[in-house]
Amino acid sequence: MPTERQKSIARQLTQLIPRVPFVDAEAIREAAGWRHMRELPTASALWLSTLAHIRHQHTDYDDLRDEGYERDEALFFVIDEINAVLDRWGSTRQLTSEPGEDEFEAVEDDPEGRIEPRQRPRPDAD
């Protein structure tokens, strides 16, 4: 018998992403119920579980991480893919990026002149 939290997650999932395929919905519901998510409100747990599922199952995020990109860099490259999946699933929300003021400037304290993540070319770019 489902708990009240499980029922709430199921209801909110239907409201958040009404056209999600069943197999994806099951994985998202399961992740939203994991122990470390229990401290969060159900809406937050569901949103975070949805984003993590899409990121790992429907984008190149893991490949980018394997190629050496940091978490934020890889997320930058897959944000459009994540939002495209959310659109297909009829999501009422989108993932947004809130860049800092100096996102395109070189790191002043970096003697090696490294390039900020958002300036780096994507590995598969022409």
Coordinates of C-alpha atoms in Angstrom, one line a residue:
M1 CA 0.0 0.0 0.0
P2 CA 1.5 3.4 -1.0
T3 CA 2.4 5.9 1.6
E4 CA 1.0 9.4 1.6
R5 CA 4.4 10.7 0.3
Q6 CA 4.3 8.2 -2.5
K7 CA 0.8 9.3 -3.4
S8 CA 1.8 12.9 -3.3
I9 CA 4.8 12.2 -5.6
A10 CA 2.6 10.4 -8.1
R11 CA 0.1 13.2 -8.2
Q12 CA 2.7 15.9 -8.5
L13 CA 4.5 13.9 -11.2
T14 CA 1.4 13.9 -13.3
Q15 CA 1.0 17.6 -12.9
L16 CA 4.7 18.4 -13.5
I17 CA 5.4 16.1 -16.5
P18 CA 2.0 14.7 -17.8
R19 CA 3.4 13.0 -20.9
V20 CA 6.4 11.3 -19.3
P21 CA 6.8 7.7 -20.6
F22 CA 5.9 5.1 -18.0
V23 CA 9.4 3.6 -17.7
D24 CA 10.8 7.1 -17.0
A25 CA 8.0 7.9 -14.6
E26 CA 8.7 4.8 -12.6
A27 CA 12.4 5.6 -12.3
I28 CA 11.7 9.2 -11.3
R29 CA 9.1 8.2 -8.7
E30 CA 11.6 5.7 -7.2
A31 CA 14.4 8.2 -7.0
A32 CA 12.1 10.9 -5.4
G33 CA 11.4 8.4 -2.7
W34 CA 15.0 7.6 -1.8
R35 CA 16.1 8.1 1.7
H36 CA 18.2 11.2 1.1
M37 CA 15.2 12.9 -0.6
R38 CA 12.9 12.3 2.3
E39 CA 14.0 15.5 4.0
L40 CA 12.9 17.6 1.0
P41 CA 9.3 18.6 0.2
T42 CA 7.8 16.2 -2.3
A43 CA 7.8 18.8 -5.1
S44 CA 11.5 19.5 -4.6
A45 CA 12.4 15.8 -4.5
L46 CA 10.4 15.2 -7.6
W47 CA 12.0 18.1 -9.6
L48 CA 15.5 17.1 -8.6
S49 CA 14.8 13.4 -9.4
T50 CA 13.4 14.4 -12.8
L51 CA 16.4 16.5 -13.7
A52 CA 18.8 13.9 -12.6
H53 CA 17.0 11.2 -14.5
I54 CA 16.9 13.2 -17.7
R55 CA 20.5 14.3 -17.3
H56 CA 21.8 10.8 -17.0
Q57 CA 19.4 8.9 -19.3
H58 CA 18.6 11.3 -22.1
T59 CA 21.7 13.5 -22.6
D60 CA 25.4 13.3 -23.2
Y61 CA 26.2 14.5 -19.6
D62 CA 27.9 11.3 -18.5
D63 CA 30.0 11.2 -21.7
L64 CA 31.1 14.8 -21.1
R65 CA 32.1 14.0 -17.5
D66 CA 34.0 11.0 -18.8
E67 CA 35.9 13.3 -21.1
G68 CA 37.0 15.4 -18.2
Y69 CA 34.5 18.2 -18.1
E70 CA 33.5 19.5 -14.6
R71 CA 29.9 19.1 -13.5
D72 CA 28.9 22.7 -14.2
E73 CA 30.6 22.6 -17.6
A74 CA 28.8 19.4 -18.6
L75 CA 25.5 20.8 -17.4
F76 CA 26.0 23.9 -19.5
F77 CA 26.3 21.8 -22.6
V78 CA 23.2 19.6 -21.9
I79 CA 20.8 22.2 -20.6
D80 CA 19.1 22.5 -24.0
E81 CA 18.7 18.8 -24.2
I82 CA 17.2 18.6 -20.8
N83 CA 14.7 21.3 -21.6
A84 CA 13.8 19.6 -24.9
V85 CA 13.0 16.4 -23.0
L86 CA 10.9 18.4 -20.5
D87 CA 9.1 20.0 -23.4
R88 CA 8.3 16.6 -25.0
W89 CA 7.0 15.4 -21.6
G90 CA 4.7 18.5 -21.3
S91 CA 6.6 19.9 -18.3
T92 CA 5.3 22.9 -16.5
R93 CA 8.8 24.0 -15.7
Q94 CA 12.2 24.4 -17.4
L95 CA 15.7 24.2 -16.2
T96 CA 17.3 27.7 -16.3
S97 CA 20.8 28.8 -16.1
E98 CA 21.7 31.9 -14.0
P99 CA 25.1 32.9 -15.1
G100 CA 27.3 35.1 -13.0
E101 CA 28.3 38.6 -14.1
D102 CA 31.8 37.6 -15.2
E103 CA 31.1 34.3 -16.8
F104 CA 32.8 35.2 -20.1
E105 CA 35.9 36.9 -18.5
A106 CA 39.2 35.1 -18.0
V107 CA 40.0 34.1 -14.4
E108 CA 42.1 37.0 -13.2
D109 CA 44.0 35.0 -10.5
D110 CA 44.8 32.2 -12.9
P111 CA 48.4 32.4 -14.1
E112 CA 47.8 29.7 -16.6
G113 CA 45.1 31.7 -18.4
R114 CA 42.5 29.0 -18.3
I115 CA 39.3 29.6 -20.2
E116 CA 36.0 29.9 -18.3
P117 CA 33.7 26.9 -18.8
R118 CA 31.2 28.8 -20.9
Q119 CA 33.9 29.9 -23.3
R120 CA 35.3 26.4 -23.9
P121 CA 34.2 24.8 -27.2
R122 CA 32.1 21.7 -26.9
P123 CA 34.1 18.6 -27.9
D124 CA 31.8 17.8 -30.8
A125 CA 31.5 21.4 -32.1
D126 CA 32.5 22.2 -35.6

